[in-house]
Amino acid sequence: MHYQPPNDNLKCLIAPLDSNSYFARCHRDCIFRDSKPGRVPRGKSRTELAATSSIHPVFEVKDECSIIPVSSSLANTREVEKSPREQWKRRFDFLLSLVGLSVGLGNIWRFPYLCYKHGGGAFLIPYFISIFAAGLPVFLLEVTVGQITAQGGIAAWNICPLFRGIGFASLVTNFCLDCYYNVILAWALYYLFSSFTSTLPWTLCGQWWNTPQCDNGSGLINGTVATDPAAEFWENRVLGLSKGIEHLGPVRWDLALCLLLAWIIVFLCIFKGIKTSGKVMYVTATSPYIFMFILLVRAATLEGAIDGIRYYMVPDWSKLADVQMWADAGAQIFFSYSISLGTLTALGSYNSFHQNSFRDCLAYATVNTLTSLLAGFIIFATLGHMALKADLSIDQVAESGPGLAFVIYPKAIGMMKASPFWSVCFFLMLLLLGIDSQFAGVEGFITSITDFYPRLVLRPKLRILFVGSVCLACFLVGLTMVTEGGMYLFQLFNHYAGSRIILLTAFFECIAAGYFYGAKRIGGHMKKMHGWGLGVLPQVFWCVISPVFTLGLFIVSVVVHEEVSYERASRTEVYHFPQWSIIFGWLLAACSVIMIPIIMVFELLRTPGTFSQRLRTLSHHKLTGSQLMRLQGRKTENDSSASTDSSNSRRSKNGLTNVETQTKVVAKRFLNEESTSNNLN
């Protein structure tokens, strides 16, 4: 179909780019006089046409090709088949989803300990520098890329096909985290169920899981060091801990049932998409703060609380010269912000185009930091009371990770009056903090795959089946971590799969978005989305500060790296992992980031042309027509699904789809402009 407007050199050609899709391409300089419908003019390659920068102003696009998809009776493309994308019903839903995803167990059991370990208040200096230099910029970048493309963690990186492997790297990391994170929730469920008793089971000796060395106090029993009943309950009753990773042993079926329950909860929260998860977030993202304030009031009234808070916050400025502190601060920010997992991109893809994501990201950063500080006050005020009662120093009770949540803090709760009530509050808080992080992470994983291969969710039943399959696969992997040696495998996943390797992925994200797609271009998109821009800040951060900072942190973290080990809760023994398990851990870490060069080589091999032509082609974005219209400020079915649904029936009677109608509207608008200009002349 050709159209020749009066007094203009513009021709409109609707030609099939491939056998499955049709595109309307408008071009001012090239006149397709010798071409036939459905063919590219002789002497013109598709690559040359795609690179053409002179576009008629009616399309409001400069320096990039304006492509608008239209349907055909023969078209069977992903974009045509795919139903309008879901969006958050309320603007506040997105902020809650960010809080639910990223405010989790790391804020409770890792941040307070890092503050104590690295000089109290002095740790806040590298912490805030890491936030503003890399954490917040990369966080905003991932959300913005998702909002621009309305695609999940894989398809969103079509903004730079050469680095499409970033999406696959994030997918692998996300899967590893999803597998082991729910094991923590299984432990929390076990402790929660065990709290519904008149006397907490980890406060007593003489149970079948206790050893002769068990003692409620501290001291020596028959010349040996006494062990605490809370530590014995954790290792002997809950974990059934074996001697090492070489002895995985049988599955602990009580823990396996708790793990199954955790995955059932996750499935019920996400099987219908963000329609259900968005509603659940209103409970899971807000109610933990109720329990936190209850526990804060209780902790502040305990004897010895001020001593614990002093250990937590009094700065030791000499620690600033310790590179380990800077590495820990950066790793904490990236893990706490859920960066380089693809989940932020997926959540951002459900935003409307004009959602103020910059405001939401700032609000989230504030909430995350305040939550971490609040959790620190709760934990160390309680530990101060515990140290006073046991006549120990804070050094002897302060701990990080599962040992803090499932040994030290339960022991401190056991010293309080009405201890079962406070135990229920604490483990409910842990469960709620963890469950929304988990189902948001799984939702991000599912969105990344279904946007890349949308046939999986053509019908609601297919989505339910696919979500169930993902949950089942993660559950089966998690079963290996609820065996008698499962804690050792958990430590490997926690130490290698989701730690420093995400810094390297974030570095490649900055390179791909900042240099190849263009930080200036993304800044322009943000100006259209928000109505105001950030000036040169995107170029400064995404091209210079953030990539340098993330790469530097990665190098430092590798230099100061210590191989994984496990200290038993009784503190009587430190288990050192065998060499083969350490190699497995590094392979686990590498299997994610290795996807970036693998996909890069794959794309280069399958792209025609010389090497320089391939690089040029893969460096140019491959956004779809609807994505380009979205960036031009025109509504698509994703931005106005409600109005689309109401008018679909009228359009279908005429055999027109939404995108074809939009193409006709653009052409009609062009004719009106031409007519007006002729009348004025």
C-alpha positions in Angstrom: 0.0 0.0 0.0 1.5 3.3 -1.1 0.4 6.8 -0.2 1.7 10.0 -1.9 0.6 13.2 -0.1 0.5 16.4 -2.0 3.5 18.8 -2.0 5.7 16.3 -0.1 8.2 13.7 -0.8 6.9 11.4 1.8 5.8 7.9 0.9 4.3 5.4 3.3 5.1 1.7 2.7 3.5 -1.0 4.7 5.8 -4.0 4.0 6.4 -7.3 5.8 9.7 -7.2 7.6 9.4 -11.0 7.8 6.8 -13.6 7.1 5.0 -13.0 10.3 4.7 -9.2 10.8 3.9 -6.1 8.9 5.3 -2.6 9.5 4.5 0.8 8.3 7.7 2.7 7.7 7.7 6.4 6.8 10.7 7.9 5.2 11.2 11.4 3.8 14.4 11.1 1.8 13.9 7.7 0.1 11.0 7.5 -2.3 9.9 4.0 -3.0 8.9 4.5 -6.6 10.2 1.2 -7.9 9.2 -0.9 -4.9 6.2 -3.2 -4.6 4.1 -3.7 -1.6 5.8 -6.2 0.7 9.3 -5.6 -0.6 12.3 -3.5 0.3 13.5 -1.2 -2.6 16.3 -2.6 -4.7 19.7 -1.5 -3.4 18.3 -0.8 0.1 18.9 -3.3 2.9 16.7 -3.5 5.9 19.7 -2.5 8.1 20.2 0.7 6.0 16.5 1.5 6.3 16.6 0.9 10.1 19.5 3.3 10.4 17.9 6.1 8.5 17.6 9.2 10.7 15.5 11.6 8.6 11.9 10.9 9.7 8.9 13.0 8.9 7.9 15.2 11.8 4.4 13.8 12.0 6.0 10.8 13.8 7.7 13.0 16.3 10.9 10.9 16.3 14.4 12.1 15.6 17.5 10.1 14.9 15.8 6.7 15.1 13.5 4.7 12.9 9.8 5.2 13.4 8.1 1.8 13.2 4.4 1.2 13.7 3.1 -2.3 13.6 -0.1 -3.1 11.9 -1.9 -6.4 11.8 -2.7 -8.7 9.0 -5.0 -11.7 8.7 -1.9 -13.7 8.2 0.0 -12.1 11.1 0.6 -14.2 14.0 3.2 -12.2 15.9 3.9 -12.1 19.6 2.8 -8.6 19.8 -0.6 -9.3 18.1 -1.2 -12.4 20.1 -0.3 -11.0 23.4 -3.1 -9.6 25.5 -2.8 -6.0 26.8 -0.2 -5.9 29.6 -1.4 -5.7 33.2 -0.6 -2.5 35.1 -0.7 -1.6 38.7 -4.2 -0.4 39.6 -2.9 2.3 41.8 0.3 4.3 41.7 1.0 3.3 45.3 1.0 -0.4 44.4 4.4 0.0 42.7 6.0 1.6 45.7 4.6 -1.1 47.9 5.9 -3.8 45.6 9.4 -2.2 45.8 9.3 -2.1 49.6 8.0 -5.7 49.7 10.7 -7.0 47.4 13.7 -5.3 48.8 13.0 -4.7 52.5 13.6 -8.2 53.8 15.6 -10.4 56.0 18.9 -8.7 55.1 17.7 -5.6 56.9 17.1 -7.6 60.1 20.0 -9.9 60.4 22.8 -8.4 58.3 22.8 -4.6 58.4 22.8 -4.3 62.2 25.7 -6.7 62.5 27.7 -4.9 59.8 27.2 -1.6 61.7 28.5 -3.2 64.8 31.4 -5.0 63.1 32.6 -2.0 61.1 32.7 0.8 63.7 29.1 1.5 64.5 28.1 4.9 63.0 31.2 5.0 60.9 29.8 2.3 58.7 27.0 4.7 57.6 29.5 6.7 55.6 30.4 4.1 53.1 26.8 2.9 53.3 25.4 6.2 52.1 28.2 6.7 49.6 27.3 3.3 48.1 23.6 4.3 47.9 24.2 7.5 46.0 27.1 6.4 43.8 25.7 3.1 42.6 22.7 1.7 44.5 20.1 4.3 43.7 21.3 5.1 40.1 21.4 1.4 39.1 18.1 0.8 40.9 16.5 3.7 39.0 18.1 2.5 35.7 16.5 -1.0 36.0 13.1 0.4 36.9 13.3 2.9 34.0 14.3 0.3 31.4 11.3 -1.8 32.5 9.0 1.2 32.3 10.3 2.3 28.9 10.0 -1.1 27.3 7.0 -2.6 29.3 9.0 -5.8 29.2 10.6 -8.2 31.8 14.2 -8.7 32.6 15.2 -10.5 29.3 13.2 -8.7 26.6 13.8 -5.3 28.1 17.5 -5.6 27.1 16.5 -5.4 23.4 17.5 -1.8 23.9 21.0 -3.2 23.2 20.9 -6.7 21.7 24.6 -7.1 22.1 24.1 -7.2 25.9 21.0 -9.2 25.9 22.8 -11.7 28.0 22.4 -9.4 31.0 18.8 -10.5 31.1 19.7 -14.2 31.2 22.4 -13.6 33.8 19.9 -11.9 36.1 17.5 -14.7 35.4 20.0 -17.3 36.6 20.9 -15.3 39.8 17.2 -14.8 40.5 16.5 -18.5 40.2 19.3 -19.4 42.6 18.0 -16.9 45.2 14.4 -18.1 44.8 15.5 -21.6 45.5 17.2 -21.0 48.8 15.4 -17.9 50.1 12.2 -19.9 50.8 14.3 -22.3 53.0 14.6 -19.4 55.4 10.8 -19.0 55.4 10.5 -22.7 56.2 12.7 -22.2 59.3 10.6 -19.2 60.3 7.4 -21.2 59.9 8.9 -24.0 62.0 9.8 -21.6 64.8 6.4 -19.8 64.5 4.6 -23.1 65.0 6.9 -24.0 67.9 6.0 -20.7 69.6 2.4 -21.7 70.3 3.3 -23.3 73.7 3.3 -22.1 77.3 7.1 -22.6 77.4 9.3 -22.1 74.4 11.1 -25.4 73.6 14.5 -23.8 73.1 14.6 -22.5 76.6 14.8 -25.9 78.3 17.3 -28.7 78.6 16.4 -32.4 79.1 14.6 -32.8 75.8 15.5 -35.6 73.4 17.5 -33.4 71.2 19.7 -32.0 74.0 23.2 -33.2 74.8 24.7 -33.7 78.3 26.5 -30.4 77.9 23.2 -28.4 77.7 22.9 -25.7 80.3 20.6 -22.8 80.7 23.4 -20.6 82.1 27.1 -20.4 81.2 29.9 -22.2 82.6 31.5 -25.7 82.7 29.8 -29.1 83.0 32.1 -31.9 83.8 35.1 -30.0 82.6 33.6 -29.2 79.2 32.1 -26.0 77.8 28.4 -25.8 78.3 26.1 -25.3 75.3 23.0 -23.3 75.1 19.6 -24.9 74.7 18.7 -22.5 71.9 21.8 -23.5 69.9 21.0 -27.2 70.5 17.3 -26.8 69.5 18.5 -25.1 66.2 21.2 -27.6 65.3 19.8 -30.8 66.7 16.0 -30.4 66.5 15.4 -28.1 63.6 18.4 -28.9 61.3 19.5 -32.3 62.5 22.9 -31.0 61.4 25.3 -33.6 60.0 29.1 -33.5 60.2 29.6 -31.9 56.8 28.4 -31.3 53.2 29.7 -34.7 52.3 26.9 -36.2 54.5 23.6 -34.7 53.2 21.6 -37.4 54.8 17.8 -37.8 54.5 15.2 -35.0 54.1 13.9 -33.5 57.3 10.2 -34.0 56.6 9.0 -31.6 59.2 11.1 -28.9 57.5 10.0 -30.2 54.1 6.4 -29.7 55.0 7.1 -26.1 56.1 9.0 -25.5 52.8 6.0 -26.9 50.9 3.7 -24.6 52.8 5.9 -21.6 52.0 5.8 -22.4 48.3 2.0 -22.9 48.4 1.7 -19.4 49.9 3.9 -18.0 47.2 1.9 -19.7 44.5 -1.4 -18.4 45.8 0.0 -14.9 45.9 1.2 -14.8 42.3 -0.7 -17.3 40.1 -3.0 -14.6 38.8 -0.3 -12.0 38.3 -0.1 -8.6 39.8 -3.8 -8.5 40.3 -3.4 -10.7 43.4 0.1 -9.9 44.4 -0.6 -6.2 44.4 -3.4 -6.7 46.9 -1.4 -9.0 49.1 1.4 -6.4 49.2 -0.8 -4.1 51.2 -0.7 -6.7 54.0 2.8 -8.2 53.7 4.6 -4.9 53.1 3.0 -2.9 55.9 2.2 -5.3 58.7 5.9 -6.1 59.5 6.2 -2.5 60.6 3.5 -3.0 63.2 5.4 -5.8 64.7 8.7 -3.9 64.5 7.3 -1.0 66.5 5.9 -3.4 69.1 9.3 -5.1 69.4 11.1 -1.7 69.5 9.0 -0.5 72.4 9.6 -3.7 74.3 13.3 -3.7 73.5 13.7 -0.1 74.6 12.3 -0.8 78.0 14.6 -3.8 78.7 17.4 -3.5 81.2 20.8 -3.1 79.5 19.2 -1.9 76.2 21.3 1.3 76.2 24.5 -0.7 76.3 23.5 -2.6 73.2 22.6 0.5 71.3 25.9 2.1 72.3 27.8 -0.9 70.7 25.6 -0.5 67.6 25.9 3.2 66.9 29.1 4.6 68.6 31.4 5.4 65.6 35.0 4.1 65.4 36.5 6.3 62.7 39.6 4.2 62.3 37.5 1.6 60.5 37.1 3.9 57.5 40.5 2.8 56.2 39.4 -0.9 56.1 38.6 -1.9 52.5 36.5 -4.8 53.8 34.1 -2.3 55.3 33.6 -0.7 51.9 33.2 -4.0 50.2 30.6 -5.1 52.8 28.7 -1.8 52.5 28.5 -2.1 48.7 27.4 -5.7 48.8 24.7 -4.9 51.4 23.3 -2.1 49.3 23.1 -4.3 46.1 21.6 -7.3 47.9 19.2 -5.2 49.9 18.0 -3.2 46.8 17.6 -6.5 44.8 19.7 -5.1 42.0 20.8 -7.3 39.0 18.0 -9.8 39.5 15.7 -8.7 36.7 12.9 -8.2 39.2 13.1 -4.4 39.4 12.8 -4.3 35.6 9.8 -6.6 35.7 8.0 -4.6 38.4 8.8 -1.4 36.5 7.3 -2.8 33.3 3.9 -2.9 34.9 4.0 0.9 35.4 2.0 3.3 33.2 4.3 5.3 31.0 3.9 8.5 33.0 4.4 6.9 36.4 6.9 9.0 38.4 9.3 6.2 39.1 12.1 8.6 40.2 9.9 9.7 43.1 9.1 6.1 44.0 12.8 5.1 43.9 13.7 8.0 46.3 10.8 7.0 48.6 11.9 3.4 48.6 15.6 4.3 49.4 14.4 6.3 52.4 12.1 3.5 53.6 14.8 0.9 53.2 17.5 2.9 55.1 15.1 3.8 57.9 14.0 0.1 58.2 17.6 -1.1 58.5 18.3 1.5 61.2 15.1 0.6 63.0 15.9 -3.1 62.9 19.4 -2.4 64.3 17.9 -0.6 67.3 15.6 -3.5 68.0 18.2 -6.2 67.7 21.0 -4.5 69.7 18.7 -3.2 72.4 17.6 -6.8 72.9 21.2 -8.2 72.7 22.2 -5.6 75.3 19.6 -7.0 77.7 20.7 -10.6 76.9 24.4 -9.8 77.5 23.5 -8.2 80.9 21.4 -11.2 82.0 24.0 -13.7 81.0 27.0 -11.6 82.2 28.6 -11.6 78.8 29.9 -8.9 76.6 28.2 -7.8 73.4 31.1 -9.3 71.4 30.1 -12.8 72.7 26.4 -12.5 71.6 26.5 -10.4 68.5 26.1 -12.5 65.3 24.9 -12.2 61.7 22.8 -14.3 59.5 20.6 -17.3 60.5 22.5 -17.6 63.8 21.1 -14.2 64.9 17.5 -14.8 63.8 17.2 -18.4 65.0 19.6 -18.7 67.9 20.6 -15.4 69.5 17.3 -13.5 69.3 15.1 -16.5 70.3 17.4 -17.0 73.3 16.9 -13.3 74.2 13.1 -13.6 73.8 13.2 -16.6 76.1 14.5 -14.2 78.9 11.5 -11.9 78.6 8.2 -12.2 80.4 5.3 -13.6 78.2 8.1 -14.9 75.9 5.7 -17.0 73.6 3.9 -13.8 72.6 7.1 -12.0 71.7 8.3 -15.0 69.9 5.1 -15.1 67.7 5.5 -11.4 67.0 9.2 -11.8 65.9 8.7 -14.8 63.7 5.5 -13.4 62.1 7.6 -10.3 61.3 10.3 -12.4 59.7 7.8 -14.4 57.8 6.0 -11.3 56.4 9.3 -9.6 55.6 10.5 -12.7 53.7 7.3 -13.8 51.9 6.7 -10.6 49.9 10.4 -10.5 48.9 10.0 -14.1 47.8 6.9 -13.8 45.7 8.0 -10.5 44.2 11.2 -12.2 43.2 9.4 -15.2 41.7 7.0 -12.9 39.9 10.0 -11.1 38.4 11.4 -14.4 37.2 8.1 -15.5 35.6 7.6 -12.1 34.0 11.1 -12.3 32.4 10.4 -15.7 30.8 6.8 -15.0 29.7 7.7 -11.7 28.1 10.5 -13.5 26.2 8.2 -16.4 25.3 4.6 -15.0 25.6 2.9 -18.2 24.3 3.3 -19.5 27.9 0.6 -17.2 29.1 -1.8 -17.0 26.1 -4.5 -18.4 28.4 -5.0 -18.0 32.2 -4.7 -21.8 32.6 -1.4 -21.8 30.9 -0.1 -19.2 33.2 -1.3 -21.1 36.3 0.4 -24.2 35.0 3.6 -22.4 34.3 3.7 -20.6 37.7 3.0 -24.0 39.4 5.9 -25.6 37.4 8.3 -22.8 38.5 7.3 -23.1 42.1 7.6 -26.9 42.0 11.1 -26.8 40.4 12.3 -24.3 43.1 10.7 -26.5 45.8 12.6 -29.6 44.5 15.9 -27.8 44.6 15.1 -26.4 48.0 14.5 -30.0 49.3 18.3 -30.5 49.2 18.7 -27.7 51.7 16.3 -29.2 54.3 18.3 -32.4 54.5 20.6 -33.1 57.5 23.5 -31.5 55.6 21.3 -28.9 53.9 22.7 -26.0 56.0 26.1 -26.4 54.3 24.5 -26.3 50.8 22.5 -23.2 51.9 25.7 -21.5 53.0 27.2 -22.2 49.5 24.2 -20.7 47.7 24.1 -17.7 50.1 27.9 -17.0 49.9 28.4 -17.4 46.1 25.2 -17.2 44.1 23.8 -13.9 45.4 26.7 -11.9 46.7 29.5 -10.1 44.8 28.7 -11.5 41.4 25.7 -9.1 41.1 28.2 -6.2 41.2 29.7 -7.4 37.9 26.2 -7.7 36.3 25.4 -4.2 37.4 28.6 -2.9 35.7 27.5 -4.4 32.4 24.0 -2.9 32.8 25.6 0.6 33.1 27.8 0.0 30.0 24.9 -1.3 27.9 22.4 1.4 28.9 24.8 4.3 29.4 27.0 3.9 26.4 25.2 1.7 23.8 21.6 2.7 24.2 22.6 6.1 25.6 22.2 7.7 29.0 21.2 10.9 27.3 18.4 9.1 25.4 17.1 7.5 28.6 17.2 10.9 30.2 15.0 12.1 27.4 12.6 9.3 27.9 12.4 10.1 31.6 11.6 13.7 30.7 8.7 12.6 28.6 7.6 10.2 31.4 7.8 12.6 34.3 7.4 16.0 32.6 10.9 17.1 33.8 14.4 15.8 33.3 17.5 15.2 35.4 19.8 17.2 33.2 23.3 15.6 32.8 22.9 13.4 35.9 22.0 10.3 33.9 25.2 10.7 31.8 27.4 11.4 34.9 26.2 8.5 36.9 25.3 5.8 34.4 28.4 6.5 32.2 31.1 7.3 34.8 30.4 7.1 38.6 28.2 3.9 38.8 30.2 1.7 36.4 33.5 2.7 38.0 32.1 2.2 41.5 30.6 -1.2 40.8 33.6 -2.5 39.1 35.9 -1.2 41.9 33.7 -2.8 44.5 33.8 -6.1 42.6 37.6 -6.1 42.4 37.9 -5.1 46.1 35.4 -7.8 47.2 37.4 -10.5 45.2 40.7 -9.3 46.7 39.5 -9.4 50.3 37.4 -12.5 49.7 37.3 -15.2 52.4 36.2 -18.7 51.5 33.0 -19.9 53.0 32.9 -21.5 56.4 30.3 -22.4 59.0 30.6 -21.7 62.7 28.4 -24.0 64.7 25.8 -22.2 66.9 27.5 -23.6 70.0 30.7 -21.8 68.9 32.7 -24.9 69.7 33.7 -25.7 66.1 34.2 -24.0 62.7 33.5 -26.2 59.7 35.7 -25.5 56.7 34.3 -26.6 53.4 36.2 -29.1 51.2 37.9 -27.9 48.1 35.4 -29.5 45.7 32.5 -27.7 47.3 34.3 -24.3 47.0 34.8 -25.0 43.3 31.1 -25.8 43.0 30.4 -22.5 44.7 32.5 -20.5 42.2 30.8 -22.3 39.3 27.5 -21.4 40.8 28.5 -17.8 40.9 30.0 -17.9 37.3 27.0 -19.6 35.7 25.1 -16.3 35.9 27.6 -13.8 34.6 29.0 -16.2 32.0 25.7 -15.8 30.2 26.7 -12.3 29.1 29.6 -13.3 26.9 27.9 -16.5 25.7 24.8 -14.6 24.5 27.0 -11.9 23.0 28.9 -14.4 20.9 25.7 -16.2 19.9 24.2 -12.9 18.7 27.3 -12.0 16.8 27.4 -15.4 15.1 23.8 -15.4 13.9 23.8 -11.8 12.7 24.7 -11.4 9.0 27.4 -9.1 7.7 31.0 -8.3 8.5 32.1 -8.1 12.1 31.8 -4.3 12.2 28.4 -4.5 10.6 27.3 -7.0 13.2 28.5 -4.8 16.0 26.7 -1.9 14.5 23.5 -3.8 14.1 23.6 -5.3 17.6 24.4 -2.0 19.2 21.1 -0.5 17.8 18.0 -1.1 19.8 15.3 -3.5 18.6 12.3 -2.0 20.2 8.9 -2.9 18.8 6.4 -0.5 17.2 4.3 -0.3 20.3 7.3 0.5 22.4 8.3 3.3 20.1 4.8 4.7 20.1 5.0 4.5 23.9 8.2 6.6 23.9 6.7 9.1 21.5 3.9 9.8 24.0 1.1 8.0 22.1 -1.0 5.7 24.1 -0.9 2.0 23.3 -3.1 -0.8 24.6 -0.7 -1.2 27.5 -1.2 2.4 28.6 -5.0 2.5 28.3 -6.2 -1.0 28.6 -9.5 0.1 30.0 -10.4 2.2 27.1 -9.1 -0.4 24.7 -11.3 -3.1 26.2 -14.4 -1.0 25.8 -13.7 -0.2 22.1 -12.3 -3.6 21.0 -15.7 -4.9 20.0 -16.4 -1.9 17.7 -13.0 -2.2 16.1 -13.2 -5.9 15.6 -16.4 -5.4 13.6 -14.4 -3.5 11.0 -11.6 -6.1 11.1 -9.2 -3.6 12.7 -6.9 -4.1 15.7 -5.7 -1.5 18.1 -2.3 -1.0 16.4 -3.8 -0.8 12.9 -6.3 1.8 14.1 -3.4 3.8 15.6 -1.6 3.7 12.3 -4.7 5.0 10.5 -5.1 7.8 13.1 -1.5 8.9 12.5 -2.1 9.0 8.7 -5.4 10.9 9.2 -3.6 13.3 11.4 -1.0 13.9 8.8 -3.6 14.5 6.1 -5.3 17.1 8.3 -2.0 18.9 8.9 -1.3 18.9 5.2 -4.8 20.3 4.5 -4.5 23.0 7.1 -1.1 24.1 5.7 -2.4 24.3 2.2 -5.4 26.4 3.2 -3.1 28.8 5.0 -0.9 29.1 2.0 
